[in-house]
Amino acid sequence: MHAAYEVPRISVAGHPPAAADVDVLIVPVAQDHIADAVGAYDAAVGGDLNSALERGEFRAKAGDMFSAAIRDQAWRAARMLFVGGGPRAEMGAERFRRMAVSAAQAARDQRRRRIAWVDAEPGTVAAANRIETIAEGLTLANFDNGVHKSKNDQQFFFTDATVLASGAGAGAAADSGRFIGESVNAARVLINEPGNYLTPRVLADKAAALAAVPGITAEILDERRIEELGMGLLLGVARGSSEPPRLLVLRYEPAGAPKGQTLGLVGKGITFDTGGLSLKPADGMERMKDDMAGGATVVAALRCIAAQKLPIRAIAVVPMTENMPGGRAIKPGDILRGAAGLTVEVNNTDAEGRLILGDGLWYARQLGATHLIDVATLTGAVVVALGKITTGLYGSPQPWVDHVSVAAATAGEKLWPLPLFEEYREQLKSEIADLLNSPGRPAGSITAAMFLKEFAGDGPWAHLDIAGTAWAEESKPWQPKGATGAMIRTLIEVARAGFP
Ligand code: BES
Ligand code: MN
Ligand code: ZN
């Protein structure tokens, strides 16, 4: 197996770009401030920037890139790579992250070992946040999907990245961005792993290892413990598999953090979703190896929350199992009883995520979580509603949902609220049990969220449906094909903001 990523050394330096001894200098350019870039850098590249602008080869639109040799002998770097940002007013965190990934990826394609980012364009993001995002983006770019290719001798990673910026806090911001980038890459590796390698037991071990940073304690519950706790929903889904289920619990409870409030992150950990006896069609089923993306997301987020020593209590709970149609599998029409005491008529074994999350949410509350957020590749319906661009957001009460929305905006990630009107609750009614797990096609992502709400208690709870956003079907300059790591930064921003 080859390395999936390499975490570059990232340093911050205050010297002028001309003094940077690197292979390539990356220069961000806002479309409506091109003249600044020409004034500062055109002479160094012998007028090539201006000619590219005149030819229309580079217009500084978002994602535009132009590479030129540095002719001025007084400069120490060999090349300059200009990367467009579009209008300055549009240059928020997401734009900067994409620019950093695209440019660093291009530098990798050119086999540059030492790269530098010139923090010459402010966009709309505060300096520390911008430098953090850039460091994160540079780290994300050093990712290679070919881990299981036996011949991968073309693999190349850059080793050093310098951010040319000044100001107090720049170094800490870069360190933090690098750590977040590393954590997102590690989550992506787990999400990309195929179901035969990443069984529930393996996921539990690997996720605990990923979370092994100072301040986090990990506990892996086996099937016996899960049974003792009465988690009949998780056990029901696991019945169809010969692999035993696991439940991962991570706790971050720093001394001095207020005891009355605990953030509870719950992630869906289905290591492969065949649909069970309500079997999915063969076409596209291979994608269902990513059905533990929510679990990987909450683990990576908690890792960052602990590493940043944020002054809040936070826990992560990840129920893990395969959803398989084995001989002992649950059958449509079966009734399961969860740890919360609620009974569920399983009319469709493919609506398994809400089952295991029901027990997971209950357990997070048992452990003292007061403010819940669950993350799950939960429904195809959210992909119909919001496509692969936007994460679905659901929850109550409104201030908590808004809190998550604001965090996503700060993080530069897209999510959008969908309503949980009481009338939808009708669809969850079963003739023979407390709840029905598959209430039909209308409002499919909303009724899935309504199901979870039954297990979330009366306190603040938000649900993020990442079925559309967890996986990129095609590679983009800023995102390789496969796992995206969506919502990790949003969860970190939630924790940074504290409780509303
Ligand atoms: N893991 C799937 C949801 C999913 C679908 C994720 C497409 C990514 C892409 C989930 O377990 C599922 O199968 N949901 C069903 C629910 C239905 C049976 C009520 C769905 O969305 O079809
Ligand atoms: Mn399913
Ligand atoms: Zn699923």
Short mmCIF file of C-alpha atoms and ligand atoms in Angstrom, two decimals:
data_model
loop_
_atom_site.label_atom_id
_atom_site.label_comp_id
_atom_site.label_asym_id
_atom_site.label_seq_id
_atom_site.Cartn_x
_atom_site.Cartn_y
_atom_site.Cartn_z
CA MET A 1 0.00 0.00 0.00
CA HIS A 2 1.26 3.46 -0.91
CA ALA A 3 0.96 6.56 1.20
CA ALA A 4 -2.35 8.33 0.60
CA TYR A 5 -0.98 11.69 1.64
CA GLU A 6 2.02 13.45 3.02
CA VAL A 7 1.68 16.28 5.49
CA PRO A 8 4.04 19.01 4.26
CA ARG A 9 6.14 21.17 6.54
CA ILE A 10 4.35 24.50 6.61
CA SER A 11 6.04 27.63 7.83
CA VAL A 12 5.12 31.29 7.88
CA ALA A 13 7.68 33.87 6.83
CA GLY A 14 7.46 37.64 6.70
CA HIS A 15 10.08 38.33 4.04
CA PRO A 16 9.22 39.75 0.61
CA PRO A 17 8.42 37.23 -2.17
CA ALA A 18 11.67 38.03 -3.97
CA ALA A 19 13.61 36.61 -1.02
CA ALA A 20 11.73 33.26 -0.90
CA ASP A 21 14.00 30.41 -1.89
CA VAL A 22 11.36 28.03 -3.30
CA ASP A 23 10.54 26.24 -6.56
CA VAL A 24 7.30 28.07 -7.16
CA LEU A 25 5.60 31.14 -5.73
CA ILE A 26 1.80 30.97 -5.78
CA VAL A 27 0.16 34.38 -6.14
CA PRO A 28 -3.62 34.81 -5.65
CA VAL A 29 -5.20 37.45 -7.87
CA ALA A 30 -8.66 39.00 -7.50
CA GLN A 31 -10.37 39.61 -10.82
CA ASP A 32 -11.19 43.21 -9.94
CA HIS A 33 -7.69 43.94 -8.60
CA ILE A 34 -5.55 42.56 -11.39
CA ALA A 35 -3.68 45.85 -11.66
CA ASP A 36 -2.20 45.31 -8.17
CA ALA A 37 -0.75 41.98 -9.26
CA VAL A 38 0.63 43.44 -12.48
CA GLY A 39 2.26 46.27 -10.54
CA ALA A 40 3.85 43.93 -8.03
CA TYR A 41 4.86 40.92 -10.15
CA ASP A 42 4.81 41.58 -13.89
CA ALA A 43 8.35 42.91 -14.02
CA ALA A 44 9.69 39.81 -12.25
CA VAL A 45 8.18 37.54 -14.94
CA GLY A 46 9.43 39.78 -17.76
CA GLY A 47 6.00 41.06 -18.74
CA ASP A 48 4.50 37.59 -19.19
CA LEU A 49 1.59 38.28 -16.84
CA ASN A 50 0.57 41.34 -18.82
CA SER A 51 0.78 39.47 -22.13
CA ALA A 52 -1.30 36.62 -20.71
CA LEU A 53 -3.91 39.16 -19.65
CA GLU A 54 -3.88 40.82 -23.07
CA ARG A 55 -4.26 37.48 -24.85
CA GLY A 56 -7.08 36.60 -22.48
CA GLU A 57 -5.19 33.50 -21.40
CA PHE A 58 -5.48 34.53 -17.75
CA ARG A 59 -8.39 36.60 -16.49
CA ALA A 60 -8.20 35.88 -12.75
CA LYS A 61 -11.60 34.25 -12.76
CA ALA A 62 -12.11 31.72 -9.98
CA GLY A 63 -9.89 28.75 -10.78
CA ASP A 64 -7.89 30.40 -13.61
CA MET A 65 -4.20 29.59 -13.40
CA PHE A 66 -1.17 30.93 -15.22
CA SER A 67 2.38 29.81 -14.70
CA ALA A 68 5.40 31.96 -15.70
CA ALA A 69 9.17 31.76 -15.30
CA ILE A 70 10.80 34.38 -13.12
CA ARG A 71 13.33 36.30 -15.23
CA ASP A 72 14.51 38.79 -12.64
CA GLN A 73 17.82 37.49 -11.26
CA ALA A 74 17.23 39.34 -7.99
CA TRP A 75 14.40 36.88 -7.16
CA ARG A 76 15.34 33.56 -5.65
CA ALA A 77 12.31 31.54 -6.79
CA ALA A 78 12.22 29.91 -10.24
CA ARG A 79 8.55 30.25 -11.18
CA MET A 80 5.37 32.06 -10.34
CA LEU A 81 1.92 30.52 -10.46
CA PHE A 82 -0.93 33.02 -10.56
CA VAL A 83 -4.27 31.71 -9.36
CA GLY A 84 -7.49 33.59 -9.99
CA GLY A 85 -10.01 34.22 -7.23
CA GLY A 86 -12.85 35.92 -9.10
CA PRO A 87 -14.20 39.20 -7.68
CA ARG A 88 -12.73 40.07 -4.28
CA ALA A 89 -16.22 40.23 -2.73
CA GLU A 90 -16.67 36.52 -3.57
CA MET A 91 -13.38 35.44 -2.04
CA GLY A 92 -14.52 33.77 1.17
CA ALA A 93 -13.10 30.74 2.96
CA GLU A 94 -14.35 28.21 0.43
CA ARG A 95 -12.83 30.14 -2.49
CA PHE A 96 -9.44 30.41 -0.78
CA ARG A 97 -9.44 26.72 0.10
CA ARG A 98 -10.20 25.79 -3.50
CA MET A 99 -7.55 28.17 -4.82
CA ALA A 100 -4.94 26.73 -2.47
CA VAL A 101 -5.78 23.12 -3.37
CA SER A 102 -5.88 23.83 -7.13
CA ALA A 103 -2.61 25.77 -7.15
CA ALA A 104 -0.74 23.32 -4.93
CA GLN A 105 -2.07 20.45 -7.05
CA ALA A 106 -0.75 22.20 -10.18
CA ALA A 107 2.60 22.71 -8.45
CA ARG A 108 2.63 18.98 -7.65
CA ASP A 109 1.92 18.19 -11.30
CA GLN A 110 4.99 20.29 -12.12
CA ARG A 111 6.94 18.32 -9.48
CA ARG A 112 7.82 21.32 -7.33
CA ARG A 113 9.07 20.22 -3.93
CA ARG A 114 9.11 23.58 -2.17
CA ILE A 115 6.19 25.88 -2.72
CA ALA A 116 5.17 29.23 -1.26
CA TRP A 117 1.86 31.06 -1.06
CA VAL A 118 2.02 34.84 -1.19
CA ASP A 119 -0.71 36.22 1.08
CA ALA A 120 -1.16 39.18 -1.23
CA GLU A 121 -4.95 39.18 -1.61
CA PRO A 122 -7.21 39.64 1.45
CA GLY A 123 -10.55 38.58 -0.06
CA THR A 124 -13.32 38.87 2.52
CA VAL A 125 -11.75 36.60 5.16
CA ALA A 126 -10.03 37.79 8.34
CA ALA A 127 -6.27 37.23 8.19
CA ALA A 128 -6.00 34.36 10.69
CA ASN A 129 -8.95 32.50 9.19
CA ARG A 130 -7.53 33.04 5.70
CA ILE A 131 -4.08 31.72 6.56
CA GLU A 132 -5.60 28.73 8.32
CA THR A 133 -7.74 27.96 5.26
CA ILE A 134 -4.78 28.32 2.91
CA ALA A 135 -2.60 26.01 5.04
CA GLU A 136 -5.47 23.53 5.12
CA GLY A 137 -5.87 23.72 1.33
CA LEU A 138 -2.15 23.23 0.67
CA THR A 139 -2.21 20.15 2.92
CA LEU A 140 -5.34 18.77 1.24
CA ALA A 141 -3.60 18.97 -2.14
CA ASN A 142 -0.87 16.54 -1.04
CA PHE A 143 -3.30 13.62 -1.39
CA ASP A 144 -3.05 10.66 -3.76
CA ASN A 145 -5.90 8.29 -4.55
CA GLY A 146 -3.70 5.47 -5.79
CA VAL A 147 -3.06 3.73 -2.46
CA HIS A 148 -4.03 0.30 -3.75
CA LYS A 149 -2.28 0.49 -7.13
CA SER A 150 0.59 -1.97 -7.13
CA LYS A 151 2.49 0.28 -9.55
CA ASN A 152 2.35 3.83 -8.28
CA ASP A 153 5.91 4.97 -8.93
CA GLN A 154 4.66 8.28 -10.33
CA GLN A 155 3.61 9.32 -6.85
CA PHE A 156 4.91 12.75 -5.88
CA PHE A 157 4.35 14.93 -2.83
CA PHE A 158 5.73 18.36 -2.11
CA THR A 159 7.67 18.61 1.13
CA ASP A 160 7.67 22.27 2.14
CA ALA A 161 5.14 25.05 1.94
CA THR A 162 5.80 28.58 3.10
CA VAL A 163 3.06 31.11 3.63
CA LEU A 164 4.45 34.58 3.07
CA ALA A 165 2.46 36.57 5.56
CA SER A 166 3.06 38.73 8.57
CA GLY A 167 1.10 39.54 11.66
CA ALA A 168 0.62 38.02 15.06
CA GLY A 169 -1.04 34.63 15.06
CA ALA A 170 -0.09 33.73 11.49
CA GLY A 171 2.12 30.85 12.63
CA ALA A 172 -0.55 29.38 14.89
CA ALA A 173 -3.17 29.75 12.15
CA ALA A 174 -0.97 27.89 9.67
CA ASP A 175 -0.29 25.08 12.19
CA SER A 176 -3.97 24.70 12.86
CA GLY A 177 -4.84 24.67 9.14
CA ARG A 178 -2.24 22.01 8.55
CA PHE A 179 -3.67 19.87 11.34
CA ILE A 180 -7.19 20.23 9.98
CA GLY A 181 -5.96 19.36 6.47
CA GLU A 182 -4.24 16.28 7.81
CA SER A 183 -7.39 15.24 9.69
CA VAL A 184 -9.59 15.70 6.62
CA ASN A 185 -7.13 13.67 4.53
CA ALA A 186 -7.15 10.90 7.14
CA ALA A 187 -10.97 10.86 7.14
CA ARG A 188 -10.94 10.69 3.33
CA VAL A 189 -8.66 7.67 3.44
CA LEU A 190 -11.08 5.83 5.73
CA ILE A 191 -14.10 6.80 3.62
CA ASN A 192 -12.40 5.67 0.40
CA GLU A 193 -11.43 2.27 1.83
CA PRO A 194 -13.43 -0.61 0.36
CA GLY A 195 -15.81 -2.62 2.49
CA ASN A 196 -13.68 -5.76 2.49
CA TYR A 197 -10.75 -3.92 4.09
CA LEU A 198 -12.76 -1.63 6.33
CA THR A 199 -15.06 -3.87 8.36
CA PRO A 200 -16.70 -2.51 11.55
CA ARG A 201 -13.92 -3.91 13.71
CA VAL A 202 -11.23 -2.40 11.50
CA LEU A 203 -13.05 0.94 11.34
CA ALA A 204 -13.34 1.04 15.13
CA ASP A 205 -9.60 0.42 15.54
CA LYS A 206 -8.56 2.85 12.82
CA ALA A 207 -10.91 5.59 14.00
CA ALA A 208 -9.70 5.19 17.59
CA ALA A 209 -6.11 5.39 16.34
CA LEU A 210 -6.92 8.54 14.39
CA ALA A 211 -8.44 10.10 17.49
CA ALA A 212 -5.47 9.18 19.68
CA VAL A 213 -4.39 12.73 20.48
CA PRO A 214 -3.82 14.09 23.99
CA GLY A 215 -7.12 14.82 25.74
CA ILE A 216 -9.25 12.16 24.02
CA THR A 217 -10.16 8.87 25.64
CA ALA A 218 -11.49 6.12 23.37
CA GLU A 219 -13.66 3.14 24.15
CA ILE A 220 -14.79 0.46 21.69
CA LEU A 221 -17.92 -1.43 22.73
CA ASP A 222 -18.24 -4.95 21.34
CA GLU A 223 -21.43 -6.86 20.52
CA ARG A 224 -21.76 -8.10 24.11
CA ARG A 225 -21.70 -4.58 25.56
CA ILE A 226 -24.02 -3.37 22.81
CA GLU A 227 -26.45 -6.10 23.78
CA GLU A 228 -26.21 -5.26 27.47
CA LEU A 229 -27.16 -1.70 26.62
CA GLY A 230 -30.21 -2.98 24.79
CA MET A 231 -29.36 -1.48 21.43
CA GLY A 232 -31.77 -3.59 19.43
CA LEU A 233 -31.73 -1.25 16.43
CA LEU A 234 -27.97 -1.48 15.91
CA LEU A 235 -28.04 -5.22 16.63
CA GLY A 236 -30.96 -5.69 14.26
CA VAL A 237 -29.07 -4.16 11.34
CA ALA A 238 -25.94 -6.17 12.25
CA ARG A 239 -27.79 -9.50 12.17
CA GLY A 240 -27.45 -9.87 8.41
CA SER A 241 -23.67 -9.74 8.56
CA SER A 242 -21.06 -12.21 9.75
CA GLU A 243 -19.00 -9.24 10.93
CA PRO A 244 -19.86 -8.15 14.48
CA PRO A 245 -20.92 -4.55 15.15
CA ARG A 246 -18.94 -2.04 17.16
CA LEU A 247 -19.72 1.21 18.92
CA LEU A 248 -16.94 3.76 19.20
CA VAL A 249 -17.08 6.32 21.99
CA LEU A 250 -14.61 9.21 22.12
CA ARG A 251 -14.58 11.65 25.02
CA TYR A 252 -12.91 15.02 25.24
CA GLU A 253 -13.54 16.52 28.66
CA PRO A 254 -10.86 19.10 29.37
CA ALA A 255 -10.40 20.28 32.93
CA GLY A 256 -11.99 23.67 33.36
CA ALA A 257 -14.61 23.23 30.63
CA PRO A 258 -18.14 23.94 31.91
CA LYS A 259 -19.67 20.65 33.04
CA GLY A 260 -23.28 21.46 32.29
CA GLN A 261 -22.95 21.46 28.52
CA THR A 262 -21.50 18.77 26.26
CA LEU A 263 -21.42 18.70 22.48
CA GLY A 264 -22.47 15.25 21.28
CA LEU A 265 -21.36 14.29 17.77
CA VAL A 266 -22.98 11.14 16.40
CA GLY A 267 -21.87 9.66 13.05
CA LYS A 268 -23.29 6.93 10.85
CA GLY A 269 -20.80 4.08 10.58
CA ILE A 270 -22.20 1.64 8.01
CA THR A 271 -19.02 0.16 6.51
CA PHE A 272 -21.02 -1.21 3.58
CA ASP A 273 -24.69 -0.80 2.75
CA THR A 274 -26.10 -3.50 0.47
CA GLY A 275 -29.60 -2.52 1.57
CA GLY A 276 -29.98 -5.83 3.40
CA LEU A 277 -32.88 -8.01 2.24
CA SER A 278 -34.41 -4.88 0.67
CA LEU A 279 -31.38 -5.23 -1.59
CA LYS A 280 -30.09 -2.26 -3.56
CA PRO A 281 -29.71 -2.56 -7.35
CA ALA A 282 -26.23 -3.61 -8.53
CA ASP A 283 -25.68 -0.37 -10.45
CA GLY A 284 -23.77 1.99 -8.21
CA MET A 285 -23.84 -0.23 -5.15
CA GLU A 286 -20.02 -0.03 -4.95
CA ARG A 287 -20.40 3.54 -3.77
CA MET A 288 -21.98 2.30 -0.54
CA LYS A 289 -18.52 1.76 0.94
CA ASP A 290 -18.74 5.44 1.85
CA ASP A 291 -21.73 4.92 4.15
CA MET A 292 -19.49 5.46 7.19
CA ALA A 293 -18.54 8.98 6.06
CA GLY A 294 -20.55 10.57 8.88
CA GLY A 295 -18.65 8.46 11.41
CA ALA A 296 -15.26 9.42 9.95
CA THR A 297 -16.39 13.07 9.93
CA VAL A 298 -17.22 13.26 13.64
CA VAL A 299 -14.01 11.42 14.58
CA ALA A 300 -11.84 13.78 12.51
CA ALA A 301 -13.66 16.80 13.92
CA LEU A 302 -13.25 15.69 17.54
CA ARG A 303 -9.55 15.09 16.86
CA CYS A 304 -9.19 18.73 15.79
CA ILE A 305 -11.34 20.02 18.67
CA ALA A 306 -9.06 18.25 21.17
CA ALA A 307 -5.83 19.23 19.42
CA GLN A 308 -6.91 22.85 19.51
CA LYS A 309 -7.70 22.46 23.21
CA LEU A 310 -11.08 24.13 22.76
CA PRO A 311 -12.63 24.89 26.17
CA ILE A 312 -15.77 22.76 25.82
CA ARG A 313 -16.72 19.19 26.57
CA ALA A 314 -17.36 17.11 23.45
CA ILE A 315 -17.98 13.45 22.78
CA ALA A 316 -18.33 11.38 19.62
CA VAL A 317 -20.45 8.25 19.27
CA VAL A 318 -20.22 6.09 16.15
CA PRO A 319 -22.33 2.95 15.77
CA MET A 320 -20.65 0.66 13.23
CA THR A 321 -21.95 -2.32 11.27
CA GLU A 322 -22.40 -3.71 7.79
CA ASN A 323 -25.89 -3.84 6.30
CA MET A 324 -25.97 -7.30 4.70
CA PRO A 325 -28.68 -9.77 3.59
CA GLY A 326 -27.29 -12.83 5.44
CA GLY A 327 -29.37 -15.81 6.54
CA ARG A 328 -30.03 -14.29 9.95
CA ALA A 329 -30.80 -10.84 8.54
CA ILE A 330 -33.84 -8.87 9.69
CA LYS A 331 -36.76 -9.17 7.30
CA PRO A 332 -39.14 -6.47 6.09
CA GLY A 333 -41.96 -6.38 8.62
CA ASP A 334 -39.75 -7.27 11.58
CA ILE A 335 -40.08 -5.22 14.73
CA LEU A 336 -36.99 -4.04 16.62
CA ARG A 337 -36.75 -2.40 20.02
CA GLY A 338 -34.08 0.25 20.54
CA ALA A 339 -32.27 1.17 23.73
CA ALA A 340 -34.52 4.20 24.17
CA GLY A 341 -37.44 1.77 24.51
CA LEU A 342 -39.15 2.68 21.25
CA THR A 343 -40.25 -0.13 18.91
CA VAL A 344 -39.73 0.16 15.16
CA GLU A 345 -41.43 -1.68 12.33
CA VAL A 346 -38.74 -2.22 9.71
CA ASN A 347 -40.67 -2.11 6.45
CA ASN A 348 -37.47 -1.51 4.49
CA THR A 349 -34.10 -2.88 5.63
CA ASP A 350 -32.34 -0.30 3.44
CA ALA A 351 -33.42 2.50 5.80
CA GLU A 352 -30.76 1.23 8.24
CA GLY A 353 -28.94 4.46 8.97
CA ARG A 354 -31.76 5.92 11.03
CA LEU A 355 -31.94 2.67 13.01
CA ILE A 356 -28.33 2.61 14.17
CA LEU A 357 -28.35 6.39 14.72
CA GLY A 358 -31.44 6.04 16.92
CA ASP A 359 -29.39 3.95 19.35
CA GLY A 360 -26.36 6.21 18.84
CA LEU A 361 -28.26 9.40 19.68
CA TRP A 362 -29.76 7.77 22.74
CA TYR A 363 -26.34 6.69 23.95
CA ALA A 364 -24.80 10.12 23.41
CA ARG A 365 -27.52 11.54 25.68
CA GLN A 366 -26.85 8.79 28.24
CA LEU A 367 -23.23 9.89 28.29
CA GLY A 368 -24.25 13.45 29.07
CA ALA A 369 -24.42 15.11 25.66
CA THR A 370 -26.68 18.16 25.86
CA HIS A 371 -26.17 19.61 22.35
CA LEU A 372 -26.38 16.99 19.62
CA ILE A 373 -25.27 16.99 16.01
CA ASP A 374 -25.46 13.85 13.91
CA VAL A 375 -23.81 13.44 10.52
CA ALA A 376 -24.93 10.75 8.08
CA THR A 377 -25.08 9.66 4.44
CA LEU A 378 -28.72 9.10 5.22
CA THR A 379 -30.98 9.45 2.18
CA GLY A 380 -31.00 9.45 -1.60
CA ALA A 381 -33.83 11.95 -1.24
CA VAL A 382 -31.49 14.71 -0.05
CA VAL A 383 -29.51 14.28 -3.26
CA VAL A 384 -32.73 14.83 -5.21
CA ALA A 385 -33.46 17.94 -3.13
CA LEU A 386 -30.04 19.61 -2.91
CA GLY A 387 -27.83 17.73 -5.36
CA LYS A 388 -24.20 16.98 -4.62
CA ILE A 389 -23.43 20.60 -3.78
CA THR A 390 -25.23 21.21 -0.51
CA THR A 391 -25.58 19.34 2.77
CA GLY A 392 -29.10 19.09 4.19
CA LEU A 393 -29.60 20.67 7.63
CA TYR A 394 -32.46 19.74 9.98
CA GLY A 395 -33.06 20.17 13.68
CA SER A 396 -34.50 22.09 16.57
CA PRO A 397 -34.74 24.46 18.31
CA GLN A 398 -34.07 27.17 15.75
CA PRO A 399 -31.18 28.95 17.55
CA TRP A 400 -29.16 25.71 17.54
CA VAL A 401 -29.85 25.11 13.85
CA ASP A 402 -28.88 28.72 13.11
CA HIS A 403 -25.71 28.24 15.15
CA VAL A 404 -24.72 25.34 12.89
CA SER A 405 -25.57 27.42 9.80
CA VAL A 406 -23.33 30.27 10.90
CA ALA A 407 -20.51 27.83 11.66
CA ALA A 408 -20.78 26.40 8.14
CA ALA A 409 -20.60 29.88 6.63
CA THR A 410 -17.45 30.63 8.62
CA ALA A 411 -15.97 27.29 7.58
CA GLY A 412 -16.81 27.91 3.93
CA GLU A 413 -19.07 24.87 3.56
CA LYS A 414 -22.52 24.76 2.01
CA LEU A 415 -25.57 23.56 3.86
CA TRP A 416 -29.23 24.51 3.68
CA PRO A 417 -32.13 24.03 6.09
CA LEU A 418 -35.17 21.84 5.40
CA PRO A 419 -38.27 22.00 7.60
CA LEU A 420 -39.46 19.54 10.23
CA PHE A 421 -43.13 20.55 10.28
CA GLU A 422 -45.22 18.49 12.67
CA GLU A 423 -47.46 17.31 9.80
CA TYR A 424 -44.64 15.13 8.42
CA ARG A 425 -44.74 13.09 11.64
CA GLU A 426 -47.89 11.38 10.31
CA GLN A 427 -45.78 9.38 7.85
CA LEU A 428 -43.78 7.74 10.66
CA LYS A 429 -46.85 6.05 12.12
CA SER A 430 -46.93 2.26 12.20
CA GLU A 431 -50.03 0.15 12.85
CA ILE A 432 -48.10 -2.30 14.98
CA ALA A 433 -45.09 -0.46 16.47
CA ASP A 434 -44.16 3.01 17.74
CA LEU A 435 -42.45 4.00 14.50
CA LEU A 436 -42.11 2.95 10.87
CA ASN A 437 -38.57 3.13 9.50
CA SER A 438 -39.37 3.78 5.84
CA PRO A 439 -42.23 6.23 5.37
CA GLY A 440 -42.19 6.35 1.56
CA ARG A 441 -40.96 8.74 -1.09
CA PRO A 442 -42.56 12.11 -0.27
CA ALA A 443 -40.14 14.32 1.70
CA GLY A 444 -37.80 11.35 2.15
CA SER A 445 -34.92 13.25 3.72
CA ILE A 446 -37.25 15.16 6.07
CA THR A 447 -39.04 12.07 7.36
CA ALA A 448 -35.64 10.43 7.95
CA ALA A 449 -34.71 13.44 10.09
CA MET A 450 -38.09 13.27 11.87
CA PHE A 451 -37.33 9.64 12.72
CA LEU A 452 -34.00 10.66 14.28
CA LYS A 453 -35.73 13.42 16.23
CA GLU A 454 -37.67 10.76 18.13
CA PHE A 455 -34.36 9.60 19.63
CA ALA A 456 -32.72 12.99 20.12
CA GLY A 457 -34.72 14.03 23.19
CA ASP A 458 -36.00 17.51 23.80
CA GLY A 459 -32.70 19.38 23.81
CA PRO A 460 -30.83 21.03 20.96
CA TRP A 461 -30.22 18.64 18.08
CA ALA A 462 -29.15 19.11 14.46
CA HIS A 463 -28.86 16.54 11.71
CA LEU A 464 -26.58 16.88 8.67
CA ASP A 465 -27.48 14.65 5.71
CA ILE A 466 -24.27 14.35 3.67
CA ALA A 467 -25.51 11.67 1.23
CA GLY A 468 -24.91 14.12 -1.64
CA THR A 469 -21.80 15.88 -0.39
CA ALA A 470 -19.66 13.12 1.14
CA TRP A 471 -18.52 11.79 -2.22
CA ALA A 472 -17.29 13.51 -5.40
CA GLU A 473 -18.28 11.55 -8.50
CA GLU A 474 -15.62 13.28 -10.62
CA SER A 475 -12.34 14.89 -9.76
CA LYS A 476 -12.08 18.68 -9.79
CA PRO A 477 -8.93 20.83 -9.51
CA TRP A 478 -9.81 21.40 -5.84
CA GLN A 479 -11.12 17.93 -5.03
CA PRO A 480 -10.03 14.44 -6.07
CA LYS A 481 -12.65 11.90 -7.02
CA GLY A 482 -13.99 10.11 -3.96
CA ALA A 483 -14.41 11.16 -0.33
CA THR A 484 -14.66 14.90 0.27
CA GLY A 485 -14.44 15.25 4.05
CA ALA A 486 -17.46 17.57 3.98
CA MET A 487 -18.63 19.06 7.30
CA ILE A 488 -15.50 18.36 9.35
CA ARG A 489 -14.60 22.07 9.40
CA THR A 490 -18.19 23.05 10.12
CA LEU A 491 -18.18 20.87 13.25
CA ILE A 492 -14.88 22.43 14.32
CA GLU A 493 -16.38 25.91 13.89
CA VAL A 494 -19.42 24.89 15.93
CA ALA A 495 -17.10 23.87 18.76
CA ARG A 496 -15.06 27.06 18.43
CA ALA A 497 -18.16 29.19 18.70
CA GLY A 498 -19.21 27.32 21.85
CA PHE A 499 -22.82 27.01 22.93
CA PRO A 500 -25.34 29.66 21.86
N1 BES B 1 -26.90 4.94 2.58
C1 BES B 1 -28.18 5.14 1.99
C2 BES B 1 -28.39 6.57 1.52
C3 BES B 1 -27.60 7.02 0.32
C4 BES B 1 -28.16 6.97 -0.95
C5 BES B 1 -26.34 7.56 0.46
C6 BES B 1 -27.44 7.41 -2.04
C7 BES B 1 -25.63 7.99 -0.63
C8 BES B 1 -26.18 7.94 -1.87
C9 BES B 1 -29.28 4.84 2.99
O1 BES B 1 -29.01 3.84 3.90
C10 BES B 1 -30.47 4.37 2.22
O2 BES B 1 -30.38 3.35 1.62
N2 BES B 1 -31.55 5.15 2.26
C11 BES B 1 -32.74 4.81 1.58
C12 BES B 1 -33.90 5.07 2.50
C13 BES B 1 -35.21 4.57 1.99
C14 BES B 1 -35.24 3.06 1.91
C15 BES B 1 -36.30 5.08 2.90
C16 BES B 1 -32.84 5.69 0.32
O3 BES B 1 -32.48 6.87 0.40
O4 BES B 1 -33.22 5.17 -0.70
MN MN B 2 -29.51 1.92 3.19
ZN ZN B 3 -27.03 3.56 4.35
#
